[in-house]
Amino acid sequence: MQPGENEPTRSGPLSGPPAGPPNGPTKPQAGNNPAGPGFGPTQNTAPVTPPPPFPTNLAGFTPISVMVGSGFAAVYRAHDHKMGRDVAVKRLLPVRAADPQWRARFDAEGRIQGDPAMPAGVVHVYQRGDDQYGPYLVMEWVDGGSLEDWHKRFKGRGPWQECVRLCQEIAETMHKVHGLRYVHRDLKPDNVLLSNEGRTRVCDFGLARRLGTPAPGDPRTQQFAGMGTFGFAAPEQYLDFKHAGPKADQWSLAAILHKLLTNECPDIGHSSRSVACCDSVMRERGIPDHIRKAVCRALAYDPQDRFDSMADFCTAIGGSRSSRGRILAVAVAIVALLAIILALVSNWSEPASKSGVSAESKAAETVLTVPNTAATVSGSNLSILPERTPPVDSVIPASDLVTVLPGTFVMGQDGANAYSPKHSVEISRTLQVSRFEITQEQWFRVMGTRPWLAAGGRDDSRLPATGVTWRDAMEFCERLTQLEDSGRQYRLPTEAEWEYFSRGGSSSAWSCPEDQLAQHAWCAGSVGSADAPGPRPVGTRQPNPLGLHDVHGNVFEWCLDWFDPDYYLRSPAADPSGPLEPPAPADTETLAERVCRGGSWARNDVTCSSGFRFSASDEDSRSSLEFGFRVVAEDRGAPQAR
């Protein structure tokens, strides 16, 4: 069945036509993030995880409000009565608090940001604690937002002079951080906060390390290899995250500046052509030559080709330190001379003199220096840390593999069509199924390409990888198996396996009650008319009973099998894996098709049901935002499904 051909409909409140073009390039737009600004675009309207209680042993603090989303932490705004200030109290969600790897990351954030030697440009942690609900951090609070918020307010077109100033502040802060032998490893606009005075503060040191560490036993090296964040992580972080050094932070800051200047993440590549592309984009925006050259040098693939330090990068984008020093000296001299002259004027009142000099000095300080302003942490930014960082040695962490035990189920649906007749099927072996559809971040780590851009999509690390053909998905599985040291091998599920784990024990059309479909599915019948077309970040709606997300809608998921509309009439009762070869085509122009299941954001709810069969060719999927996949993991050496 070709996409869009003979798609069924169903009466009832959730029925409706496909939302927009089913197969052509469709560019989704960013929506609102319920977790607050700075956490990536999402149109999630599903309920979020309830926050853990305010720390029971934190006396003298009164909670004011709490923010929680779909990540791993929640943040309370609270008042510290002893110190007379508002603070942010951040703590792990219960599902993460019991995980030693997440606790290690949380502990690193508190320990590093609580180092009294940290510069004022880093968000300071006042206190660390623990109670029966897990660990928590007490830290500074600001009412300003993140650098990402600032960028969005200007719709990606902020004044280049201000963009450079902000990045100079970050560079000076990180130069001092590097002097303390810390490396951040996750610099991005979301992790830079702005005070109401417009001063930058760097936060979220959960992936940071001190040079010379971590030791082999550091729990974070077992789960958070990550590369930092897709689009802002240096190339070496994809290859050797454990040993990424200060020059990785330099690359990330250059990527931030590139994004602020052009509204685009830099084109990550392994050749000079990628850097040339970045230069071309900045040239089109009219960015001065010295800034373009500095950004391109800091974005070099080889760390040895970048600046020696953050201080050098800061100098290159904003003029030499000596020049700024001379300007400051001249400014101070002018202010002093002005004060002397004014003092000689007999009718100059004392209050006026103080006011005038103070204002003049403050203006000079604002323009020419990076003051030690006591800005603080934005609650909206700290509300949820998104799960964007994959594990250290695994693209798919063990915690994101769901164990599905063997069993028997009724496959298919009633009706005279390709998904009938109903028949009993046994799945005889235990499956390890990826909890989410494969994301852009995971795809890029393995394949190094971004096929969704050619299909009209946009970069967002938590969106499913789209523009992916069946052959592409198979190649991903092969490469991932070769890259990992986990002892696992990866493959696509068979059609029978997919329907088995999609149903999650349900015998009805969906894995959830029909009246709850809008909380579980991303399909045309359950997405509001105001929502922009396109896939949504994985895991933003409720999972099925097995804990698998997006089995109804979002994107079609490739299966191993060839598609044959008559296969159910002759399929085996145990572990069917599809026909040995595709059925004979009706004509020479008809391409062989593979099974894809689960429907998509552009299809109605019937198409997104557990038993509905769909098929497509590689040609259909190459330029579409409707096709993605999830994987099954097995022990290496296990018999392979055909």
XYZ file of C-alpha atoms in Angstrom:
642
model
C 0.000 0.000 0.000
C 1.415 3.363 -0.992
C 1.301 6.122 1.607
C -1.974 7.977 1.323
C -3.651 5.215 -0.704
C -7.015 3.914 0.505
C -6.445 5.046 4.035
C -9.380 3.921 6.202
C -11.497 6.175 8.347
C -13.590 5.586 11.438
C -16.549 7.447 12.789
C -16.360 9.046 16.188
C -14.769 12.025 17.879
C -11.190 11.109 16.911
C -11.728 10.448 13.227
C -10.543 12.830 10.558
C -8.461 13.175 7.431
C -4.677 13.146 7.387
C -3.235 16.408 8.655
C -1.419 17.923 5.716
C 0.655 16.341 2.969
C 1.338 12.718 3.906
C 4.523 12.236 1.952
C 6.028 15.477 0.762
C 8.612 17.619 2.489
C 6.901 19.225 5.438
C 8.839 21.417 7.793
C 7.451 21.304 11.333
C 7.547 24.388 13.488
C 8.583 24.737 17.089
C 5.849 24.789 19.671
C 5.585 25.638 23.318
C 7.510 23.733 25.913
C 5.520 22.960 29.046
C 8.708 22.508 31.028
C 9.594 26.143 30.503
C 11.910 27.852 28.036
C 15.257 26.452 27.115
C 14.448 22.783 26.734
C 13.872 22.330 23.038
C 10.706 22.596 21.001
C 7.843 20.321 21.877
C 4.106 20.321 21.534
C 3.560 18.013 24.477
C 0.208 18.331 26.176
C 0.419 15.074 28.117
C 0.531 14.980 31.892
C 4.029 15.202 33.320
C 5.633 13.274 36.144
C 4.535 14.568 39.562
C 7.368 16.365 41.377
C 9.015 14.808 44.412
C 8.170 16.492 47.730
C 10.093 19.528 48.912
C 13.079 18.329 50.995
C 11.843 17.280 54.406
C 15.084 18.211 56.185
C 15.523 21.675 54.660
C 14.556 23.915 57.585
C 14.150 27.653 57.174
C 13.063 27.460 53.546
C 9.514 28.038 52.290
C 8.622 26.630 48.855
C 6.925 29.115 46.533
C 6.386 27.196 43.307
C 7.584 24.093 41.511
C 8.312 23.240 37.899
C 8.538 19.771 36.451
C 8.504 18.320 32.952
C 9.544 15.169 31.138
C 13.235 15.140 32.019
C 14.965 13.917 35.178
C 14.738 16.786 37.674
C 12.239 19.193 39.188
C 12.932 22.628 40.646
C 11.269 24.437 43.503
C 11.502 28.163 43.890
C 11.848 28.748 47.624
C 12.612 31.547 50.056
C 15.598 31.259 52.388
C 14.440 33.131 55.493
C 17.834 33.161 57.178
C 19.617 34.776 54.229
C 16.588 36.729 53.009
C 16.775 35.558 49.404
C 14.996 33.319 46.939
C 16.766 30.129 45.918
C 16.258 27.252 43.526
C 15.939 23.798 45.079
C 16.592 21.194 42.427
C 16.063 17.494 42.951
C 15.932 14.295 40.952
C 12.606 12.797 40.011
C 11.916 9.529 41.868
C 12.486 7.374 38.782
C 16.053 8.725 38.569
C 16.863 9.099 42.255
C 17.286 5.335 42.648
C 19.705 5.108 39.708
C 23.368 5.416 40.844
C 24.424 6.702 37.431
C 21.965 9.588 37.484
C 22.860 10.313 41.093
C 26.532 10.482 40.104
C 25.703 13.064 37.470
C 23.604 15.052 39.926
C 26.357 14.855 42.528
C 28.909 16.125 39.994
C 26.713 19.125 39.234
C 26.442 20.051 42.905
C 30.064 19.362 43.751
C 31.553 21.299 40.835
C 29.190 24.270 40.954
C 29.632 24.380 44.718
C 33.413 24.749 44.421
C 34.126 28.099 46.133
C 36.867 28.777 43.581
C 34.345 28.887 40.740
C 34.112 32.314 39.046
C 31.061 34.531 39.425
C 30.017 33.652 35.882
C 29.023 30.155 37.063
C 25.747 29.453 38.853
C 26.674 28.778 42.467
C 25.382 25.860 44.533
C 24.965 26.845 48.182
C 24.112 23.503 49.696
C 23.759 19.802 48.895
C 21.503 17.433 50.773
C 19.617 14.156 50.782
C 16.401 12.864 52.303
C 14.201 9.798 51.886
C 13.168 11.002 48.420
C 16.702 11.414 47.112
C 19.339 14.129 46.653
C 18.737 17.837 46.196
C 20.721 21.019 45.498
C 20.118 24.517 46.854
C 21.387 27.113 44.400
C 21.049 30.672 43.221
C 17.908 31.921 41.527
C 17.370 34.576 38.856
C 14.247 35.855 37.233
C 15.907 36.089 33.830
C 15.705 33.344 31.238
C 18.266 31.414 29.240
C 20.381 32.437 26.284
C 18.035 30.279 24.208
C 15.099 32.381 25.406
C 16.956 35.561 24.494
C 17.715 34.178 21.040
C 14.068 33.287 20.467
C 12.886 36.728 21.547
C 14.934 38.178 18.702
C 13.599 35.461 16.373
C 17.160 34.397 15.639
C 18.243 37.874 14.581
C 19.788 39.451 17.653
C 22.290 42.297 17.138
C 25.618 40.712 16.277
C 27.444 43.074 18.632
C 25.366 41.833 21.569
C 25.783 38.210 20.476
C 29.546 38.687 20.531
C 29.468 40.435 23.911
C 27.507 37.617 25.488
C 29.861 34.984 24.091
C 32.873 36.982 25.283
C 31.473 36.844 28.800
C 30.991 33.102 28.507
C 34.521 32.718 27.127
C 36.016 34.657 30.027
C 34.071 32.564 32.520
C 35.080 29.301 30.862
C 38.720 30.399 30.649
C 38.664 30.664 34.447
C 36.827 27.346 34.750
C 39.471 25.685 32.581
C 42.107 27.241 34.824
C 40.552 25.214 37.648
C 40.976 22.138 35.408
C 37.246 21.627 34.840
C 35.731 20.906 31.406
C 31.995 21.504 30.978
C 31.287 19.195 27.974
C 27.697 20.394 27.501
C 27.812 24.106 26.674
C 24.687 25.182 24.794
C 22.223 28.108 24.867
C 19.991 26.232 27.321
C 22.874 25.991 29.807
C 23.710 29.692 29.785
C 21.441 31.906 31.862
C 20.971 35.667 31.650
C 20.280 37.883 34.636
C 17.840 40.754 34.321
C 20.929 42.927 33.869
C 21.924 40.867 30.835
C 24.923 39.101 32.421
C 25.662 35.505 31.497
C 25.875 32.614 33.933
C 26.943 29.103 32.989
C 25.026 26.236 34.621
C 24.442 22.479 34.473
C 27.857 20.950 35.079
C 26.389 17.447 35.365
C 28.552 16.131 32.512
C 31.644 18.078 33.540
C 34.852 16.451 34.662
C 38.116 17.551 36.141
C 41.061 17.012 33.818
C 42.648 13.680 34.587
C 39.294 12.124 35.566
C 36.946 10.302 35.570
C 38.482 7.177 36.885
C 37.335 3.911 35.312
C 34.925 3.386 38.185
C 33.072 6.676 37.743
C 29.427 5.587 37.275
C 28.874 8.332 34.729
C 31.229 6.600 32.301
C 28.780 3.728 32.253
C 25.733 5.752 31.236
C 26.475 9.315 30.130
C 28.993 9.197 27.334
C 27.087 11.332 25.486
C 28.366 13.810 23.270
C 26.883 16.636 25.194
C 24.031 17.970 23.115
C 23.410 17.397 19.445
C 24.420 20.447 17.406
C 26.646 21.924 20.120
C 29.005 19.035 20.902
C 32.492 19.021 19.393
C 33.305 16.259 16.883
C 35.709 14.558 19.299
C 32.903 14.137 21.826
C 31.276 11.633 19.474
C 34.500 9.643 19.316
C 36.139 9.904 22.744
C 33.826 11.682 25.129
C 35.702 10.589 28.232
C 38.799 12.550 27.254
C 37.241 15.635 25.642
C 39.190 18.650 26.876
C 38.909 22.446 27.031
C 38.989 22.750 23.254
C 35.723 20.826 23.102
C 34.160 23.631 25.163
C 35.691 26.123 22.739
C 34.015 24.350 19.810
C 30.693 24.398 21.667
C 30.937 28.118 22.384
C 31.736 28.790 18.726
C 28.654 26.745 17.825
C 26.595 28.879 20.214
C 27.876 32.082 18.617
C 27.216 30.668 15.137
C 23.636 29.877 16.186
C 23.107 33.346 17.658
C 24.488 35.023 14.541
C 22.790 32.894 11.879
C 19.896 31.112 13.603
C 21.473 27.824 12.486
C 23.624 25.242 14.209
C 26.953 24.806 12.418
C 27.208 22.144 9.748
C 29.057 19.384 11.592
C 31.396 17.561 9.270
C 34.780 15.978 8.927
C 36.276 18.258 6.300
C 37.117 21.853 5.513
C 33.946 22.023 3.434
C 31.841 22.024 6.595
C 33.743 25.012 7.983
C 33.509 26.745 4.603
C 29.749 26.269 4.737
C 29.641 27.958 8.161
C 31.701 30.846 6.812
C 29.356 31.206 3.850
C 26.277 31.352 6.084
C 27.836 34.039 8.289
C 28.992 35.990 5.240
C 25.405 36.045 3.958
C 24.336 37.550 7.301
C 26.915 40.337 6.982
C 29.020 39.217 9.959
C 32.408 41.018 10.130
C 35.416 39.172 8.740
C 37.331 38.866 12.013
C 34.352 37.230 13.736
C 33.750 34.804 10.863
C 37.393 33.771 10.826
C 37.480 33.297 14.590
C 34.306 31.202 14.645
C 35.493 29.032 11.749
C 38.840 28.425 13.430
C 37.175 27.447 16.709
C 34.896 25.071 14.756
C 37.835 23.211 13.213
C 37.377 19.439 13.230
C 40.866 18.830 14.650
C 41.233 20.338 18.151
C 44.844 21.209 17.335
C 43.627 23.639 14.667
C 41.561 25.664 17.152
C 42.681 28.487 19.424
C 45.028 27.589 22.248
C 42.552 28.785 24.879
C 39.174 30.360 25.494
C 40.996 33.619 26.200
C 42.453 33.598 22.697
C 39.030 32.917 21.200
C 37.571 35.763 23.276
C 40.274 38.093 21.980
C 39.721 37.053 18.376
C 35.978 37.721 18.359
C 36.094 41.012 20.240
C 39.472 42.686 19.857
C 42.641 42.283 21.919
C 42.676 42.497 25.683
C 45.263 45.255 25.549
C 42.990 47.334 23.325
C 40.129 46.907 25.728
C 42.441 47.790 28.593
C 43.478 51.001 26.888
C 39.845 51.893 26.220
C 39.005 51.271 29.858
C 41.934 53.403 31.030
C 40.872 56.265 28.780
C 37.288 55.970 29.993
C 38.367 56.052 33.639
C 40.621 59.056 32.996
C 37.783 60.933 31.320
C 35.467 60.187 34.218
C 38.098 61.354 36.725
C 38.762 64.547 34.789
C 35.058 65.225 34.592
C 34.782 64.830 38.359
C 37.603 67.330 38.962
C 36.077 69.884 36.641
C 32.679 69.512 38.207
C 34.160 69.832 41.698
C 35.456 73.272 40.794
C 32.002 74.500 39.937
C 30.743 76.295 43.051
C 27.093 75.425 42.614
C 27.740 71.691 42.118
C 25.831 69.908 44.864
C 27.265 66.836 46.574
C 24.310 64.548 45.814
C 24.490 65.470 42.152
C 28.211 64.735 41.989
C 27.807 61.302 43.475
C 24.979 60.503 41.168
C 26.812 61.675 38.074
C 30.067 59.857 38.741
C 28.281 56.686 39.776
C 26.222 56.570 36.611
C 29.224 57.301 34.406
C 31.370 54.662 36.082
C 28.628 52.095 35.874
C 28.159 52.796 32.179
C 31.867 52.287 31.545
C 31.845 49.084 33.551
C 28.864 47.732 31.664
C 30.386 48.296 28.260
C 34.031 47.553 28.879
C 34.335 44.881 31.540
C 32.861 41.614 32.678
C 31.841 42.522 36.239
C 31.421 40.040 39.049
C 27.682 40.483 39.093
C 25.744 38.186 41.391
C 23.248 36.963 38.813
C 21.423 33.763 39.530
C 19.704 30.652 38.249
C 16.520 30.850 36.264
C 13.803 28.566 37.518
C 12.502 28.002 34.008
C 15.913 26.815 32.962
C 16.432 24.561 35.907
C 12.969 23.103 35.817
C 13.844 20.037 33.777
C 17.061 18.713 32.349
C 16.044 17.088 29.069
C 17.139 13.555 28.396
C 19.267 14.529 25.455
C 22.514 12.958 26.505
C 22.975 9.334 25.549
C 25.037 6.864 27.588
C 28.798 6.753 27.635
C 29.424 3.464 25.905
C 25.945 2.867 24.500
C 23.936 4.817 21.981
C 20.887 3.136 23.501
C 21.281 2.815 27.287
C 20.160 -0.374 28.968
C 17.504 1.632 30.811
C 15.922 2.473 27.443
C 15.545 -1.190 26.462
C 12.269 -2.767 27.552
C 12.167 -6.512 28.184
C 9.225 -8.171 26.423
C 8.654 -11.768 27.509
C 7.525 -14.571 25.145
C 3.822 -15.142 24.675
C 0.887 -15.749 22.372
C -1.496 -13.134 20.996
C -4.153 -12.676 18.343
C -2.682 -10.872 15.351
C -4.650 -8.865 12.796
C -8.058 -7.230 12.631
C -11.469 -8.161 11.266
C -12.381 -7.262 7.719
C -11.663 -8.229 4.148
C -8.345 -6.485 3.830
C -4.566 -6.875 4.201
C -4.744 -6.991 7.995
C -7.135 -9.936 8.192
C -7.911 -12.637 9.140
C -7.253 -12.637 12.849
C -4.954 -15.514 13.791
C -3.035 -16.754 16.814
C 0.731 -16.124 16.822
C 3.414 -17.237 19.269
C 6.496 -15.120 19.969
C 8.885 -17.679 21.402
C 11.829 -15.609 22.564
C 12.413 -12.706 24.917
C 12.822 -9.359 23.178
C 14.722 -6.251 24.245
C 12.888 -3.395 22.517
C 13.957 0.253 22.395
C 11.624 2.292 24.564
C 11.612 5.145 22.042
C 11.877 5.557 18.304
C 15.484 6.137 17.246
C 16.217 9.840 17.659
C 18.160 12.274 15.526
C 20.871 12.340 18.163
C 21.273 8.555 18.116
C 21.208 8.462 14.326
C 23.884 11.121 14.022
C 26.168 9.390 16.513
C 26.109 6.244 14.423
C 25.686 7.458 10.851
C 27.029 11.016 10.879
C 24.262 12.241 8.528
C 21.031 14.243 8.868
C 18.563 12.836 6.315
C 15.615 14.691 7.874
C 16.978 17.982 6.514
C 16.656 16.781 2.919
C 13.069 15.803 3.746
C 12.255 19.316 4.956
C 12.767 18.651 8.665
C 14.720 20.501 11.312
C 17.391 19.601 13.828
C 16.152 18.627 17.279
C 17.966 15.908 19.176
C 14.760 14.376 20.603
C 12.819 14.200 17.354
C 12.723 10.778 15.685
C 15.190 10.327 12.838
C 13.170 10.655 9.618
C 13.871 10.652 5.896
C 15.149 7.142 6.639
C 14.664 4.267 4.195
C 14.373 0.599 5.150
C 17.921 0.026 3.924
C 19.112 3.004 5.961
C 17.526 1.535 9.086
C 19.160 -1.835 8.436
C 22.548 -0.171 7.974
C 22.085 1.713 11.240
C 21.527 -1.583 13.063
C 24.638 -3.115 11.508
C 26.849 -0.143 12.323
C 25.527 0.166 15.858
C 26.263 -3.511 16.469
C 29.829 -3.008 15.224
C 30.416 0.187 17.214
C 29.231 -0.951 20.626
C 31.050 -3.041 23.185
C 27.835 -3.950 24.968
C 27.671 -7.522 23.660
C 24.366 -6.736 21.960
C 23.383 -6.978 18.326
C 20.611 -4.836 16.883
C 17.976 -5.405 14.231
C 14.542 -4.285 13.133
C 11.581 -6.145 14.649
C 9.563 -8.538 12.550
C 6.013 -7.462 11.807
C 4.640 -10.036 14.256
C 7.036 -8.913 17.004
C 6.074 -5.303 16.401
C 2.352 -5.950 16.753
C 2.979 -8.127 19.825
C 4.867 -5.466 21.769
C 2.714 -2.637 20.400
C -0.435 -4.199 21.822
C 1.157 -4.624 25.229
C -1.346 -7.348 26.098
C -4.361 -5.531 24.666
C -6.712 -7.302 22.260
C -8.444 -4.113 21.110
C -7.415 -1.738 18.343
C -5.097 0.254 20.581
C -2.952 -0.493 23.592
C -4.995 1.995 25.626
C -8.721 2.612 26.088
C -10.186 4.466 23.129
C -11.161 7.476 25.235
C -7.496 7.866 26.299
C -6.029 7.785 22.804
C -5.247 11.510 22.808
C -2.882 10.957 25.756
C -1.024 8.143 23.979
C -1.017 8.855 20.237
C 0.464 11.419 17.879
C -1.878 11.043 14.929
C -4.126 13.344 12.934
C -7.161 12.385 14.985
C -5.526 13.160 18.324
C -3.492 16.277 17.521
C -5.116 19.673 17.872
C -5.708 21.757 14.776
C -3.418 24.457 16.167
C -0.449 22.074 16.319
C 2.136 22.443 13.566
C 2.537 19.426 11.257
C 5.463 17.088 11.740
C 6.758 14.494 14.203
C 7.037 15.247 17.912
C 9.904 14.629 20.340
C 9.907 10.983 21.343
C 8.333 10.016 24.636
C 6.194 13.116 25.070
C 2.967 11.130 25.283
C 2.054 8.253 27.546
C 3.560 4.798 26.910
C 1.743 1.526 26.340
C 1.438 -0.995 29.226
C 4.950 -2.299 28.512
C 6.496 1.170 28.766
C 6.983 1.675 25.009
C 6.309 5.176 23.711
C 4.885 6.303 20.354
C 3.606 2.922 19.159
C 0.537 4.813 17.937
C 1.518 7.557 15.520
C 4.434 9.990 15.474
C 6.272 8.114 12.680
C 5.780 4.847 10.838
C 8.240 2.215 12.082
C 10.041 -0.101 9.673
C 9.805 -3.879 10.158
C 12.019 -6.605 8.694
C 9.335 -8.175 6.526
C 8.486 -7.840 2.873
C 4.884 -6.742 2.479
C 2.405 -9.229 1.019
C -1.316 -8.440 1.451
C -2.136 -12.171 1.494
C 0.578 -13.265 3.922
C -1.775 -13.784 6.868
C -3.497 -16.586 4.933
C -0.365 -18.739 5.098
C 1.895 -17.346 7.830
C 3.291 -19.817 10.408
C 1.865 -19.897 13.906
C 5.235 -19.351 15.635
C 7.632 -16.457 15.002
C 6.490 -15.480 11.502
C 9.033 -13.306 9.711
C 7.277 -12.472 6.467
C 7.504 -13.869 2.930
C 10.880 -15.005 1.593
C 10.568 -12.568 -1.283
C 8.162 -9.809 -2.268
C 5.072 -10.698 -4.279
C 5.299 -10.255 -8.023
C 4.668 -6.589 -8.908
C 1.555 -5.624 -10.811
C 3.675 -3.721 -13.337
C 7.294 -2.830 -14.027
C 6.983 0.534 -12.284
C 5.761 -0.882 -8.971
C 8.543 -1.042 -6.379
C 8.851 -3.800 -3.791
C 7.659 -2.653 -0.396
C 8.516 -3.403 3.224
C 6.131 -3.431 6.144
C 5.930 -0.329 8.306
C 3.655 -0.101 11.318
C 2.092 2.283 13.807
C 0.919 5.144 11.622
C 2.252 8.679 11.787
C 1.494 12.241 12.778
C -0.161 12.772 9.355
C -2.518 9.749 9.533
C -5.812 9.210 11.247
C -6.233 7.077 14.337
C -7.314 3.895 12.512
C -4.037 3.860 10.604
C -2.243 4.213 13.946
C -3.926 1.159 15.489
C -1.929 -1.888 16.569
C -3.245 -4.240 13.895
C -3.225 -1.944 10.876
C -0.736 -2.948 8.159
C 1.059 -0.416 6.014
C 3.869 -0.651 3.506
C 6.245 1.584 1.604
C 9.249 1.455 -0.682
C 12.572 3.134 -0.035
C 11.625 5.681 -2.659
C 8.468 6.556 -0.701
C 10.329 7.203 2.523
C 13.475 8.985 1.390
C 11.872 12.427 1.210
C 9.275 11.988 3.946
C 9.071 13.008 7.586
C 6.687 10.097 8.264
C 9.127 7.177 8.410
C 11.424 6.152 11.249
C 12.096 3.013 13.290
C 12.874 1.431 16.628
C 15.191 -1.508 17.236
C 15.303 -4.880 18.939
C 18.482 -5.829 20.822
C 19.707 -9.406 21.294
C 22.780 -11.071 22.704
C 25.419 -11.501 20.043
C 25.306 -14.979 18.630
C 21.554 -15.315 19.146
C 19.670 -16.708 16.128
C 18.760 -13.825 13.844
C 15.228 -13.203 12.665
C 15.231 -13.337 8.909
